[in-house]
Tab-separated table of C-alpha atoms and ligand atoms in Angstrom:
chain	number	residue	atom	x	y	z
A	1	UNK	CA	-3.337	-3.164	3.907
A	2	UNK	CA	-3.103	-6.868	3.018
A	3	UNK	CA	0.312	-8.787	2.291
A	4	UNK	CA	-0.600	-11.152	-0.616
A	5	UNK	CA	2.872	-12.354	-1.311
A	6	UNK	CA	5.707	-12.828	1.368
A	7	UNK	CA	9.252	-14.393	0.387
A	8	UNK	CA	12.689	-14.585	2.652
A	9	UNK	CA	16.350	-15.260	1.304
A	10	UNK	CA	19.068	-16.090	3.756
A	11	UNK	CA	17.201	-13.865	6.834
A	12	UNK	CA	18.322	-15.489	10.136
A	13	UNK	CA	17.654	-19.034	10.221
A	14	UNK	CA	15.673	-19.134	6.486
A	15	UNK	CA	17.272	-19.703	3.102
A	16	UNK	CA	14.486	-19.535	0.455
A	17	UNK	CA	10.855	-19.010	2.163
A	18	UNK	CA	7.849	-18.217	0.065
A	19	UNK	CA	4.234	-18.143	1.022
A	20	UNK	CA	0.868	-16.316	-0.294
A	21	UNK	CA	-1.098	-15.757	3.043
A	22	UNK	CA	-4.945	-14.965	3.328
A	23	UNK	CA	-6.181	-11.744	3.663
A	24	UNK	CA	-7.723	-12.737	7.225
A	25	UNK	CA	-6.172	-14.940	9.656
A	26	UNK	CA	-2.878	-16.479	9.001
A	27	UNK	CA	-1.313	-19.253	11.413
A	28	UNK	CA	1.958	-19.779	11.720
A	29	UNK	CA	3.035	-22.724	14.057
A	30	UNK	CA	5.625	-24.609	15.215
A	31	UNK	CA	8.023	-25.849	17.904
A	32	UNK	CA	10.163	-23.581	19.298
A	33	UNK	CA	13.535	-22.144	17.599
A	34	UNK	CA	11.844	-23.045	14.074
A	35	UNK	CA	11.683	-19.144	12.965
A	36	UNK	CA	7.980	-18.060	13.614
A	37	UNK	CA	9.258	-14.600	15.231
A	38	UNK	CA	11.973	-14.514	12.539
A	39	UNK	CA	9.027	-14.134	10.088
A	40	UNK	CA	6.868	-11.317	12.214
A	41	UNK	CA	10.760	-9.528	12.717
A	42	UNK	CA	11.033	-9.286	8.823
A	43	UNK	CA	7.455	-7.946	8.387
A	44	UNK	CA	7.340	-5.401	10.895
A	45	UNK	CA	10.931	-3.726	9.349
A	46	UNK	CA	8.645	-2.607	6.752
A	47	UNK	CA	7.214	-0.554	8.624
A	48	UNK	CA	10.367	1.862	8.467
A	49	UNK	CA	11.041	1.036	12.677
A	50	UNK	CA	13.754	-0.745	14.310
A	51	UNK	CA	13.184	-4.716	15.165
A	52	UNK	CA	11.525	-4.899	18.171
A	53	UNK	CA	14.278	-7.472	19.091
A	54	UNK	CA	17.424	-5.755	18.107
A	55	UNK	CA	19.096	-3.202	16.704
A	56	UNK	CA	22.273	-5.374	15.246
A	57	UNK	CA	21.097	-5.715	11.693
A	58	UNK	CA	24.182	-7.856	10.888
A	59	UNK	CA	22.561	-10.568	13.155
A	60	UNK	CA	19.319	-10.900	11.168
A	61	UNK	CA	21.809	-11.718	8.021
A	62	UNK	CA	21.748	-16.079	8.187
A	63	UNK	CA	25.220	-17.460	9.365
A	64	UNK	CA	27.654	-17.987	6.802
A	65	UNK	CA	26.282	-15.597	3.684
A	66	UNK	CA	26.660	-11.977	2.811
A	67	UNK	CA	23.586	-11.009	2.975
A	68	UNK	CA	19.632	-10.953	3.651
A	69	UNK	CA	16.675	-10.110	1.746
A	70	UNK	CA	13.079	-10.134	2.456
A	71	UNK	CA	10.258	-8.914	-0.403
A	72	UNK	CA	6.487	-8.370	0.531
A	73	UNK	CA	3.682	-7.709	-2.050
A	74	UNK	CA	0.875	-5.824	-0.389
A	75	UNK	CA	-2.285	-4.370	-1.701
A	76	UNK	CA	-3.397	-0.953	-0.043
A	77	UNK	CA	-6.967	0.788	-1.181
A	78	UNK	CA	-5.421	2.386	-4.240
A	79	UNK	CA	-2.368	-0.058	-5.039
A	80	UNK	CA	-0.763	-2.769	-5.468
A	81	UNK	CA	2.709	-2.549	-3.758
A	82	UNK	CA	5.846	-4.631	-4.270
A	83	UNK	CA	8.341	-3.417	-1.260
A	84	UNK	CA	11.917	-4.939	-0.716
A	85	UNK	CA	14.507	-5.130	1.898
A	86	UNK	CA	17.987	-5.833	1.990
A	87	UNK	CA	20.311	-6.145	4.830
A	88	UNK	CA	24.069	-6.350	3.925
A	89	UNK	CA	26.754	-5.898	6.634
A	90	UNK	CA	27.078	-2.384	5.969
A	91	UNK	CA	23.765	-1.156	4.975
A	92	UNK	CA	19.969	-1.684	4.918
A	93	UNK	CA	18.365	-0.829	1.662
A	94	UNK	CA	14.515	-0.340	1.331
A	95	UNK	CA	12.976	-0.814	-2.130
A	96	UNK	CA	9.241	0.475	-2.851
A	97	UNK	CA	7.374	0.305	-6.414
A	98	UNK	CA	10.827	0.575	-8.125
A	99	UNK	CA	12.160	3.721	-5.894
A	100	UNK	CA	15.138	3.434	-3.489
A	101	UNK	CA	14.701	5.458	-0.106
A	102	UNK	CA	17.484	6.914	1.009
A	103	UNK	CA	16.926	5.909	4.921
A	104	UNK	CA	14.771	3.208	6.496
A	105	UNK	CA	12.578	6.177	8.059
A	106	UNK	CA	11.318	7.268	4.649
A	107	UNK	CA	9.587	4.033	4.856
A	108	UNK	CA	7.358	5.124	7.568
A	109	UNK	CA	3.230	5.244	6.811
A	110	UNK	CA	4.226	3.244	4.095
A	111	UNK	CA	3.736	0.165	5.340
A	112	UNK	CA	1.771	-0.228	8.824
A	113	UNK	CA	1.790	-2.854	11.234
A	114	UNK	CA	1.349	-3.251	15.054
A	115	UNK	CA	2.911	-5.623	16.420
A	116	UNK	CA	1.890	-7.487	19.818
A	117	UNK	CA	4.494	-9.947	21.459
A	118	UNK	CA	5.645	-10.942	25.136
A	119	UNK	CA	8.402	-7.625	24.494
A	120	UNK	CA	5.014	-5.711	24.830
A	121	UNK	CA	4.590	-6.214	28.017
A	122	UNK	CA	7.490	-3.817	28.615
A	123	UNK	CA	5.514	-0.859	28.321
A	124	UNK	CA	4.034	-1.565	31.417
A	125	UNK	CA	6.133	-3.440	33.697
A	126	UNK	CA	9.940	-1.230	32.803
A	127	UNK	CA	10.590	2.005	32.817
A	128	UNK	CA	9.529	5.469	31.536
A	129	UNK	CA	11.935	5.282	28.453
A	130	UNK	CA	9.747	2.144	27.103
A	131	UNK	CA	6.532	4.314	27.270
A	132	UNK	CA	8.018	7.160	25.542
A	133	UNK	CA	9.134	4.830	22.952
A	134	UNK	CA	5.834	2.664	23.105
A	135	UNK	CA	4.302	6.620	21.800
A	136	UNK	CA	7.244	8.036	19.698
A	137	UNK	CA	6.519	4.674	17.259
A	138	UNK	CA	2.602	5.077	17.465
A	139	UNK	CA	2.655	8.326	16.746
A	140	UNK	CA	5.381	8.263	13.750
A	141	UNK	CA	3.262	5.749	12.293
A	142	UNK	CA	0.075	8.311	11.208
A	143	UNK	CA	2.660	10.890	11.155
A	144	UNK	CA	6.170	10.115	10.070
A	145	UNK	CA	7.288	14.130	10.170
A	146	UNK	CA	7.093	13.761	14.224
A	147	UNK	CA	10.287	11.650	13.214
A	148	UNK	CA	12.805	14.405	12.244
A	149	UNK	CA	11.285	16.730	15.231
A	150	UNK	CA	12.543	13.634	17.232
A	151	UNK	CA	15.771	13.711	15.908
A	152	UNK	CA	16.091	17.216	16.003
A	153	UNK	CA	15.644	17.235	19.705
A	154	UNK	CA	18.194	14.481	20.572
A	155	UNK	CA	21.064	16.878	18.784
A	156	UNK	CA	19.950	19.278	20.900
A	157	UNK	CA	19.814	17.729	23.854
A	158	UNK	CA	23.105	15.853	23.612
A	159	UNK	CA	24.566	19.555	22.737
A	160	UNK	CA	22.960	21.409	25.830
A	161	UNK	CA	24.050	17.966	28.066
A	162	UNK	CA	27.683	18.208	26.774
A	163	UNK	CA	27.501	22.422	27.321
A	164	UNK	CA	26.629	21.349	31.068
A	165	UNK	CA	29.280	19.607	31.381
A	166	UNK	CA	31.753	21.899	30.366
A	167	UNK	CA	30.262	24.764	32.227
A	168	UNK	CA	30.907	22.741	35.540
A	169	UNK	CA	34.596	22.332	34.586
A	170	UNK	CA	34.769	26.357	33.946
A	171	UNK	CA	34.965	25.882	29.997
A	172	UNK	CA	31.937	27.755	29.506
A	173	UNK	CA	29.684	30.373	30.323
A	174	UNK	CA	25.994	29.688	31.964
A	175	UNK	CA	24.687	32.301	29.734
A	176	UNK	CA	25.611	30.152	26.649
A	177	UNK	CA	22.859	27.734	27.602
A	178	UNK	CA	19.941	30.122	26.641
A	179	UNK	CA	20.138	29.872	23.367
A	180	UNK	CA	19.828	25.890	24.048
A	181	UNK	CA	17.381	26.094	26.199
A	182	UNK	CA	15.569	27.925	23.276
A	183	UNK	CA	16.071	25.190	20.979
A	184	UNK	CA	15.110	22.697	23.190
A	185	UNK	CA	12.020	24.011	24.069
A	186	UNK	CA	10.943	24.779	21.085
A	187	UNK	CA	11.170	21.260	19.240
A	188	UNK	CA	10.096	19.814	22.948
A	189	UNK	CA	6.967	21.777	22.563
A	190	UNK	CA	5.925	20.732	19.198
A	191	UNK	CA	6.670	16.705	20.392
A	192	UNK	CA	4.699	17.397	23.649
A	193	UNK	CA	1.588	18.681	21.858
A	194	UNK	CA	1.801	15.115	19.472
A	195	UNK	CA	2.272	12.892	22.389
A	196	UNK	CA	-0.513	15.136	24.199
A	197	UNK	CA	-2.865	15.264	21.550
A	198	UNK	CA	-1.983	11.157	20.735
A	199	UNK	CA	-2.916	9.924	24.297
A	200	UNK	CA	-5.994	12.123	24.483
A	201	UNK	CA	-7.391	9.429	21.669
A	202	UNK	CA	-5.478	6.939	22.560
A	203	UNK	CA	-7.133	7.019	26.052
A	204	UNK	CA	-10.526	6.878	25.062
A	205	UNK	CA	-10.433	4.027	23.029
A	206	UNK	CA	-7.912	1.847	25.133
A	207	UNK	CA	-10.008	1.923	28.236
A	208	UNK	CA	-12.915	1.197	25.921
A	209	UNK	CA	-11.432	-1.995	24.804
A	210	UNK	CA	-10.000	-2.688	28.096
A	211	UNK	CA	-13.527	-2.393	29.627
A	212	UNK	CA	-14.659	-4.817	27.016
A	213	UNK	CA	-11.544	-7.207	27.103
A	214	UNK	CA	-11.909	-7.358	31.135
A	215	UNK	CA	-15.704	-7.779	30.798
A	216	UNK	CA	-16.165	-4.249	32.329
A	217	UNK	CA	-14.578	-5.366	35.942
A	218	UNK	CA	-11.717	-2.309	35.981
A	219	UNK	CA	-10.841	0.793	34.279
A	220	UNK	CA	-8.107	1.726	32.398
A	221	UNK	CA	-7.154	5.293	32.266
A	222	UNK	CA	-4.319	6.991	30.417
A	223	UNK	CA	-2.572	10.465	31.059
A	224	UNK	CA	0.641	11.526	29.731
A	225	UNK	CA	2.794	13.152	32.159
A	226	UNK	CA	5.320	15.925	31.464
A	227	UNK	CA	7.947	17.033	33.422
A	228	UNK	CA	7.892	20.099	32.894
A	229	UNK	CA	4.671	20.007	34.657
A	230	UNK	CA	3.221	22.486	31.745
A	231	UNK	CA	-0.830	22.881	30.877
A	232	UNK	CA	-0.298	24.548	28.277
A	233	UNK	CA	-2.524	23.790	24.780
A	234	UNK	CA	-0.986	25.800	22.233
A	235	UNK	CA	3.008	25.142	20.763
A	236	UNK	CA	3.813	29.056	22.190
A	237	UNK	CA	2.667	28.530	25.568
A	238	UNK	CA	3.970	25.345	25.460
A	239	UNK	CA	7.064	26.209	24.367
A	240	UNK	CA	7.125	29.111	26.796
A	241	UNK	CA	6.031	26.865	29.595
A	242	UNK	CA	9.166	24.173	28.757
A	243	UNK	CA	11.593	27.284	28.696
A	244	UNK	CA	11.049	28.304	31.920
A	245	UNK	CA	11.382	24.934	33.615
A	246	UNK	CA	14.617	24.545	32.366
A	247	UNK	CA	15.402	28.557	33.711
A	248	UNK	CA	14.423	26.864	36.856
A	249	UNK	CA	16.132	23.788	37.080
A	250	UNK	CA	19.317	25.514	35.211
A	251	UNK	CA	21.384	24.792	38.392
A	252	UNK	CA	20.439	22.001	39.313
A	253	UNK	CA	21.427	20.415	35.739
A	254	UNK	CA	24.873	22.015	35.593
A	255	UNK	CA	25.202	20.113	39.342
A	256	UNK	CA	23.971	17.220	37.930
A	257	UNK	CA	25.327	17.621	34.286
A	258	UNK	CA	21.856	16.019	32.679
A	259	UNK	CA	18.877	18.468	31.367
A	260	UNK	CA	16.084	17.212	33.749
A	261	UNK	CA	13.072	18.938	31.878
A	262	UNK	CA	11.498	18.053	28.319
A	263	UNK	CA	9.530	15.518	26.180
A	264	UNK	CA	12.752	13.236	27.055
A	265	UNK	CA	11.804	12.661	30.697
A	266	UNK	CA	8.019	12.907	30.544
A	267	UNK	CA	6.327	9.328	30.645
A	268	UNK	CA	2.620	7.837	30.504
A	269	UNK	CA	0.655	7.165	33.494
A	270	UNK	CA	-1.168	3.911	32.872
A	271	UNK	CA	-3.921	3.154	35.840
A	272	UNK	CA	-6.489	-0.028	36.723
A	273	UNK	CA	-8.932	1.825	39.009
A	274	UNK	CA	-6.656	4.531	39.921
A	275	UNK	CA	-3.870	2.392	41.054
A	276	UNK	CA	-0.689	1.974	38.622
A	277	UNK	CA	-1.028	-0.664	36.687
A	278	UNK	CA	3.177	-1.165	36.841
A	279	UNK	CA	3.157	-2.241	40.449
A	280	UNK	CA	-0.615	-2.860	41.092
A	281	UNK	CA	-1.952	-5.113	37.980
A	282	UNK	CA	-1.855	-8.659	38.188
A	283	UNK	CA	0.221	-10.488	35.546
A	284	UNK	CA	-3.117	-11.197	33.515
A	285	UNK	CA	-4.205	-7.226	34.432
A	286	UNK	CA	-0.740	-5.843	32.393
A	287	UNK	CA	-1.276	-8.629	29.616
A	288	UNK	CA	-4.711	-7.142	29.331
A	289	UNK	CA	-3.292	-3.289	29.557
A	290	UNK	CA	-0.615	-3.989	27.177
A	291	UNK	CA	-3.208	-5.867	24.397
A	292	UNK	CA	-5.226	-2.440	25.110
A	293	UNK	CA	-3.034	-0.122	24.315
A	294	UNK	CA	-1.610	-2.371	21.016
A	295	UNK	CA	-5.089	-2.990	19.391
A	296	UNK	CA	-5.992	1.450	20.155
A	297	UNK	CA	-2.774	1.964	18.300
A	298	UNK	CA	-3.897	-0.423	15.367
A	299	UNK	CA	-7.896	1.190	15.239
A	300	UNK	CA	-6.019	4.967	15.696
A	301	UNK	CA	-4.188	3.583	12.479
A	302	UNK	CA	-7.166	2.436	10.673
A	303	UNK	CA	-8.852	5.954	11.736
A	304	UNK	CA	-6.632	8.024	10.595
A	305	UNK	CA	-5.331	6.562	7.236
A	306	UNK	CA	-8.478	4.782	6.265
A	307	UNK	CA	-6.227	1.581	5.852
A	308	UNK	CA	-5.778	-1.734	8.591
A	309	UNK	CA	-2.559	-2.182	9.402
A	310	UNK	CA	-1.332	-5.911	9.489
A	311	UNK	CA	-1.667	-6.985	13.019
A	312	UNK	CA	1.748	-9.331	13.890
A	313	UNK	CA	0.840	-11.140	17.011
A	314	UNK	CA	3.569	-13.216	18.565
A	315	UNK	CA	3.056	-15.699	20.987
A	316	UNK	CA	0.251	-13.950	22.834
A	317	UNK	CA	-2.635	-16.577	22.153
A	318	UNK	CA	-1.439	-18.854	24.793
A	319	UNK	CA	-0.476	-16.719	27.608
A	320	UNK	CA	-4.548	-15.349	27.177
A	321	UNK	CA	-7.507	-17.129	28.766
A	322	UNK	CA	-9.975	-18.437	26.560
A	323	UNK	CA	-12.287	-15.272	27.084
A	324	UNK	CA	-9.793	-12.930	26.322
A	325	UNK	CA	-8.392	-14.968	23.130
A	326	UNK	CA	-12.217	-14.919	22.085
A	327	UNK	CA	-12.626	-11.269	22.532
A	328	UNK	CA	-9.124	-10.787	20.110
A	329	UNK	CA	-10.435	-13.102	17.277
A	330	UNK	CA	-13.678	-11.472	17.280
A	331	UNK	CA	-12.013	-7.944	17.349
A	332	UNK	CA	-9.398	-8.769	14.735
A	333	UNK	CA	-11.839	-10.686	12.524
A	334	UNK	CA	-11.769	-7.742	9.355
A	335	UNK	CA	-7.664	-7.471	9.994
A	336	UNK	CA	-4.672	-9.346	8.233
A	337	UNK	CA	-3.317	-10.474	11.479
A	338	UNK	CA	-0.435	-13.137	12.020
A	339	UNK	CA	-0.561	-15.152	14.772
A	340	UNK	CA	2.545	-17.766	16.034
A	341	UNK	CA	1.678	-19.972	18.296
A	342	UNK	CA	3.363	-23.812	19.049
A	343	UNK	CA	-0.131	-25.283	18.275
A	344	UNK	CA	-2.910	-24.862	16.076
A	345	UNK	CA	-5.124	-27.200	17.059
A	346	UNK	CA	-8.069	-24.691	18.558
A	347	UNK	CA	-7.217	-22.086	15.432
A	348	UNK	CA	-8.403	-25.237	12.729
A	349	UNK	CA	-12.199	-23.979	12.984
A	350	UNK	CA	-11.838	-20.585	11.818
A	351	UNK	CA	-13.130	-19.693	8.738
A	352	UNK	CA	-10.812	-17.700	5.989
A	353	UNK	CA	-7.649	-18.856	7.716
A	354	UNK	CA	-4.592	-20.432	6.542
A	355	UNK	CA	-2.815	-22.271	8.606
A	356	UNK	CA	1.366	-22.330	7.757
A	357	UNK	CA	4.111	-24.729	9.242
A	358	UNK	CA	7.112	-23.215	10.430
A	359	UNK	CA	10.101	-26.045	10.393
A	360	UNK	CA	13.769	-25.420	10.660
A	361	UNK	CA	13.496	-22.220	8.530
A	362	UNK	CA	10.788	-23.725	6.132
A	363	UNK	CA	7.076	-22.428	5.628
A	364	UNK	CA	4.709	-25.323	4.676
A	365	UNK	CA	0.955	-24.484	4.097
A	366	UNK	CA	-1.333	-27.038	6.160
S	1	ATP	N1	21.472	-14.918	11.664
S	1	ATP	C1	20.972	-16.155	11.885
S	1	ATP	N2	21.389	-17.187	11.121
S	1	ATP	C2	20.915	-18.441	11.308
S	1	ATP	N3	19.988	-18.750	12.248
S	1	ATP	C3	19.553	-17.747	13.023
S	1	ATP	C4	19.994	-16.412	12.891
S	1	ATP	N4	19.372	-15.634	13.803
S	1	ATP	C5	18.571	-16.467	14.487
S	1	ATP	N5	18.660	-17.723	14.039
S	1	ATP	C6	17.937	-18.920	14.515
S	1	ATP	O1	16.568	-18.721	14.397
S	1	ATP	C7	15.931	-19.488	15.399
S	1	ATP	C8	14.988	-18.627	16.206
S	1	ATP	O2	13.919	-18.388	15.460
S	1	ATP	P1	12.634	-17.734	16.109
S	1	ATP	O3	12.987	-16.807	17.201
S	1	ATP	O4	11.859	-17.210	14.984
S	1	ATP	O5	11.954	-19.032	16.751
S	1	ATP	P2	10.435	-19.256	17.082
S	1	ATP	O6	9.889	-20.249	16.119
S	1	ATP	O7	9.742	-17.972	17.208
S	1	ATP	O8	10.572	-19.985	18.496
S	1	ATP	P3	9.757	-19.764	19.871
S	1	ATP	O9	8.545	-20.619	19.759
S	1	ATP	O10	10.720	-20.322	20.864
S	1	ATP	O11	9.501	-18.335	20.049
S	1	ATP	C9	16.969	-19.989	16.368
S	1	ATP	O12	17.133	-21.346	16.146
S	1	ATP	C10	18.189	-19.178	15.984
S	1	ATP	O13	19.351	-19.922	16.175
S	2	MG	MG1	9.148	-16.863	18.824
């Protein structure tokens, strides 16, 4: 997957941008505020995913106009691809070859990117919630149907939460949860077995780059941890497993009015040497966990749909030492990749590189 063509009208602080960049390495730098993550923001909403920044899509519309528009011309193995995006205040609207989708999601394995930037970090140091999320985006990317079982399972859950509550008030009967529960376990099942059968690659590959990143000094390990405590390997033991968890905790949850067991409370256990890496890892250890568990996502992509994604990496070079910013180059070397940075002074060797300035909303090839 290799954007050839990238152009910008009125997206948060550019009016007209336009650039071709190389298939390889592209550099984008600049002093701060000058719209470097702007750029890798409008890129990675082609991949069908919220901005890793926001959700307000009115804000990514530039002060003072109507609205925002961003076109990318990629080529992919079989085609060459002309996608568009534009962000109005009441609507997005996604473009590709000529055919409107009707949502944003239908956009997903269309275009695929991973993107890598301090926010990354968050799957380590925050909480559970980021980790699920870090997984529910890696995994819709090779298989954008997880989506709607996603979806699915948040009705449900908000409808078996809200039944909880109004069986503690005397408004409804226990026995009306079953049928909930049901549900719940059901589409929790099939996400479990995804996020399951996700980290079980994931793992092996992230600790393999980790060992190679760190020079083979610690080891990462990777286990996804379910609350419903379940070892279950097939959907109807799984399912079975998830539906009597929630039997169990049934009273607890109606005392506590929240559904304590499923996919939406399990997390992902991410260990240097058997210690967690969230309260263990030194600041450079997480960097190094979090780059790990970015660049497995992008080779699980490249596995499974033959095609590189574009690799959006913002503002990571400097916070690397030089070893580790060696190691990335020389892993990324085959990849489109984007890289912002305030200086490119040490990029200016590479070969098949192009090296952009960003200014006050303005791209300038170097
Ligand atoms: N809707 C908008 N309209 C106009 N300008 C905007 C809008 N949204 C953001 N900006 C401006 O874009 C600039 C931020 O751009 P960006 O985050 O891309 O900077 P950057 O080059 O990545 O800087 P840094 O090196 O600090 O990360 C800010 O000056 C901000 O005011
Ligand atoms: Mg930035």
């Amino acid at each position: 997957m290799i954007i050839t063509e990238y152009a910008a009208k009125d997206f948060r602080n550019m009016s007209d941008v336009r650039f071709n960049p190389d298939g390889r390495t592209n550099i984008l730098f600049g002093e701060n505020g000058q719209g470097k993550t702007n750029i890798i923001e409008s890129i990675w909403l082609f991949t069908g995913c919220h901005s890793f920044r926001t959700h307000k899509y009115q804000e990514m519309i530039k002060t003072g106009r109507k609205e925002a528009g961003v076109k990318l011309f990629y080529d992919t193995q079989e085609l060459q691809n002309e996608a568009s995006l534009r962000i109005s205040s009441t609507k997005r609207e996604f473009v590709l070859n000529g055919i409107q989708k009707d949502s944003p999601r239908r956009f997903l394995g269309e275009f695929r990117s991973v993107v890598f930037s301090p926010y990354s970090l968050s799957v380590i140091q925050n909480a559970p919630v980021e980790r699920r999320r870090f997984l529910d985006i890696a995994v819709s990317m090779i298989k954008p149907a997880y989506v709607s079982h996603l979806i699915k399972y948040s009705k449900i859950l908000a409808n078996r939460n809200a039944l909880l509550k109004q069986i503690a008030q005397g408004a409804a009967d226990e026995d009306t949860l079953t049928a909930w529960d049901e549900e719940l376990a059901k589409t929790g099942a099939k996400i479990t077995l995804y996020r399951l059968s996700y980290v079980d690659n994931l793992a092996h590959v992230a600790s393999e780059i980790y060992r190679e990143i760190s020079g083979g000094r610690e080891q990462l390990k990777l286990e996804y941890l379910q609350s419903s405590r379940s070892d279950a390997v097939d959907e109807y033991e799984m399912t079975e497993n998830i539906f009597m968890a929630l039997q169990k905790n049934r009273n607890s949850d109606i005392r506590r009015l929240v559904t304590s067991i499923g996919p939406h409370k399990d997390d992902l256990s991410i260990q240097l040497d058997g210690m967690s890496s969230r309260s263990f890892a030194s600041q450079g250890q997480q960097r190094s966990c979090a780059l790990s568990l970015k660049l497995g996502e992008a080779y699980i992509i490249k596995n499974v749909s033959g095609e590189y994604p574009v690799v959006l990496l913002d503002d990571v070079m400097s916070e690397l030492d030089r070893q580790r910013q060696g190691f990335l180059m020389e892993y990324l070397k085959d990849w489109q990749v984007f890289i912002t940075c305030c200086d490119a002074g040490h990029f200016s060797k590479l070969q098949s590189c192009k090296i952009f300035r960003v200014e006050n909303g303005t791209v300038t090839e170097v």
